[in-house]
Amino acid sequence: MSSLTKTLIALKKKSEGGLIAFIIAGDPDESKSLIAASAVIEGGADVLELGLPFSDPVADGPTIQAAGQRALNAGMTPDRYFKFVSKVHEKHPKTPLVCLTYYNLVLKRGLEKFASDMKTAGIDGLICPDIPLE
């Protein structure tokens, strides 16, 4: 059972809601993102969603688009993202981590490779807002 599932079950048993925080990995740079990730976890986040920036974020609003662009400008790539997430997971192994990205990045990397990289990095879940429901 993933740490995400365990966390959600534990919250449900206590009839509590959970705090899911979100940051774009690499915004404004990797070192500050790592500080931000630790701060939200240490501040009480039950789950941390880490955005993998994409150059055409059609489902995001202007704030997240700008954060993603800053991360891309700072050099964030899928390879660097998975290394970054590994650092977050190493520092906070009990906190569930979720990847938010666009399906194009998943397809480009390959479904099996992306899933394997997620597992190796310590990611418990994936959100792709642009996957068609059909």
Tab-separated table of C-alpha atoms in Angstrom:
chain	number	residue	atom	x	y	z
A	1	MET	CA	0.000	0.000	0.000
A	2	SER	CA	1.415	3.404	-0.961
A	3	SER	CA	2.059	6.100	1.601
A	4	LEU	CA	-0.580	8.195	-0.186
A	5	THR	CA	-3.223	5.504	0.345
A	6	LYS	CA	-2.136	5.028	3.975
A	7	THR	CA	-2.333	8.766	4.624
A	8	LEU	CA	-5.791	9.114	3.075
A	9	ILE	CA	-7.111	6.085	4.988
A	10	ALA	CA	-5.691	7.428	8.267
A	11	LEU	CA	-7.316	10.814	7.676
A	12	LYS	CA	-10.650	9.179	6.862
A	13	LYS	CA	-10.527	7.029	10.016
A	14	LYS	CA	-10.044	10.193	12.074
A	15	SER	CA	-12.780	11.993	10.089
A	16	GLU	CA	-10.258	14.661	9.189
A	17	GLY	CA	-9.485	16.499	6.018
A	18	GLY	CA	-5.959	16.650	4.732
A	19	LEU	CA	-3.738	19.466	3.568
A	20	ILE	CA	-2.316	18.907	0.084
A	21	ALA	CA	0.310	21.511	-0.756
A	22	PHE	CA	1.576	22.276	-4.261
A	23	ILE	CA	4.784	23.714	-5.643
A	24	ILE	CA	6.400	23.702	-9.064
A	25	ALA	CA	9.740	21.902	-8.790
A	26	GLY	CA	12.554	24.251	-9.705
A	27	ASP	CA	10.734	27.542	-9.092
A	28	PRO	CA	12.569	29.841	-8.787
A	29	ASP	CA	15.465	27.378	-8.646
A	30	GLU	CA	16.104	23.897	-7.267
A	31	SER	CA	17.662	24.914	-3.952
A	32	LYS	CA	14.825	27.302	-3.080
A	33	SER	CA	12.269	24.712	-4.189
A	34	LEU	CA	13.822	22.178	-1.838
A	35	ILE	CA	13.566	24.689	1.001
A	36	ALA	CA	9.920	25.383	0.076
A	37	ALA	CA	9.079	21.667	-0.105
A	38	SER	CA	10.560	21.064	3.333
A	39	ALA	CA	8.805	24.115	4.752
A	40	VAL	CA	5.336	23.032	3.633
A	41	ILE	CA	5.898	19.465	4.845
A	42	GLU	CA	7.304	20.591	8.191
A	43	GLY	CA	4.444	23.105	8.376
A	44	GLY	CA	1.881	20.307	8.326
A	45	ALA	CA	1.134	19.303	4.741
A	46	ASP	CA	-0.191	15.754	4.615
A	47	VAL	CA	0.660	15.356	0.913
A	48	LEU	CA	2.947	17.339	-1.388
A	49	GLU	CA	2.136	17.752	-5.056
A	50	LEU	CA	5.270	18.562	-7.045
A	51	GLY	CA	4.664	20.044	-10.469
A	52	LEU	CA	6.865	18.943	-13.355
A	53	PRO	CA	6.843	22.046	-15.563
A	54	PHE	CA	5.791	21.888	-19.204
A	55	SER	CA	6.259	24.497	-21.922
A	56	ASP	CA	2.565	24.570	-22.930
A	57	PRO	CA	0.547	24.342	-19.685
A	58	VAL	CA	-2.931	24.827	-21.156
A	59	ALA	CA	-4.817	23.681	-18.034
A	60	ASP	CA	-2.950	25.987	-15.637
A	61	GLY	CA	-3.810	29.505	-14.620
A	62	PRO	CA	-1.396	32.417	-14.936
A	63	THR	CA	0.276	31.939	-11.544
A	64	ILE	CA	1.207	28.295	-12.142
A	65	GLN	CA	2.131	29.044	-15.757
A	66	ALA	CA	4.555	31.730	-14.563
A	67	ALA	CA	6.041	29.412	-11.921
A	68	GLY	CA	6.507	26.696	-14.521
A	69	GLN	CA	8.208	29.100	-16.903
A	70	ARG	CA	10.591	30.255	-14.160
A	71	ALA	CA	11.439	26.615	-13.410
A	72	LEU	CA	12.043	25.857	-17.086
A	73	ASN	CA	14.200	28.983	-17.400
A	74	ALA	CA	16.198	27.785	-14.379
A	75	GLY	CA	16.887	24.497	-16.181
A	76	MET	CA	14.271	22.105	-14.779
A	77	THR	CA	13.954	18.999	-16.961
A	78	PRO	CA	12.300	15.632	-16.342
A	79	ASP	CA	15.688	14.110	-15.402
A	80	ARG	CA	16.411	16.911	-12.948
A	81	TYR	CA	12.833	16.700	-11.658
A	82	PHE	CA	13.171	13.053	-10.660
A	83	LYS	CA	16.498	13.769	-8.924
A	84	PHE	CA	14.871	16.702	-7.131
A	85	VAL	CA	11.921	14.581	-5.988
A	86	SER	CA	14.346	11.914	-4.745
A	87	LYS	CA	15.931	14.548	-2.487
A	88	VAL	CA	12.529	15.558	-1.111
A	89	HIS	CA	11.611	11.908	-0.535
A	90	GLU	CA	14.949	11.183	1.143
A	91	LYS	CA	14.440	14.082	3.548
A	92	HIS	CA	10.725	13.355	4.172
A	93	PRO	CA	10.184	9.631	3.498
A	94	LYS	CA	6.802	9.445	5.249
A	95	THR	CA	5.181	12.259	3.266
A	96	PRO	CA	3.312	11.133	0.144
A	97	LEU	CA	4.493	12.846	-3.033
A	98	VAL	CA	2.357	13.312	-6.143
A	99	CYS	CA	3.548	14.382	-9.592
A	100	LEU	CA	1.445	16.896	-11.517
A	101	THR	CA	2.402	17.192	-15.168
A	102	TYR	CA	1.128	17.049	-18.710
A	103	TYR	CA	0.638	13.790	-20.545
A	104	ASN	CA	2.951	14.858	-23.372
A	105	LEU	CA	5.927	14.625	-20.994
A	106	VAL	CA	4.817	11.172	-19.857
A	107	LEU	CA	4.421	9.926	-23.442
A	108	LYS	CA	7.728	11.438	-24.557
A	109	ARG	CA	9.598	9.632	-21.770
A	110	GLY	CA	7.602	6.439	-22.284
A	111	LEU	CA	4.905	5.130	-19.950
A	112	GLU	CA	7.014	2.366	-18.407
A	113	LYS	CA	10.098	4.575	-17.961
A	114	PHE	CA	8.033	7.391	-16.460
A	115	ALA	CA	6.355	4.970	-14.028
A	116	SER	CA	9.702	3.419	-13.118
A	117	ASP	CA	11.278	6.840	-12.550
A	118	MET	CA	8.319	7.841	-10.372
A	119	LYS	CA	8.712	4.739	-8.226
A	120	THR	CA	12.480	5.172	-7.896
A	121	ALA	CA	12.058	8.834	-6.886
A	122	GLY	CA	9.416	8.002	-4.259
A	123	ILE	CA	6.365	9.394	-6.038
A	124	ASP	CA	3.038	7.866	-4.949
A	125	GLY	CA	0.648	9.328	-7.500
A	126	LEU	CA	0.305	11.091	-10.835
A	127	ILE	CA	-2.052	13.828	-12.016
A	128	CYS	CA	-2.213	14.584	-15.746
A	129	PRO	CA	-4.961	17.171	-16.330
A	130	ASP	CA	-4.857	16.816	-20.108
A	131	ILE	CA	-5.615	13.107	-20.482
A	132	PRO	CA	-8.857	12.820	-22.495
A	133	LEU	CA	-11.649	11.022	-20.647
A	134	GLU	CA	-12.557	8.984	-23.721
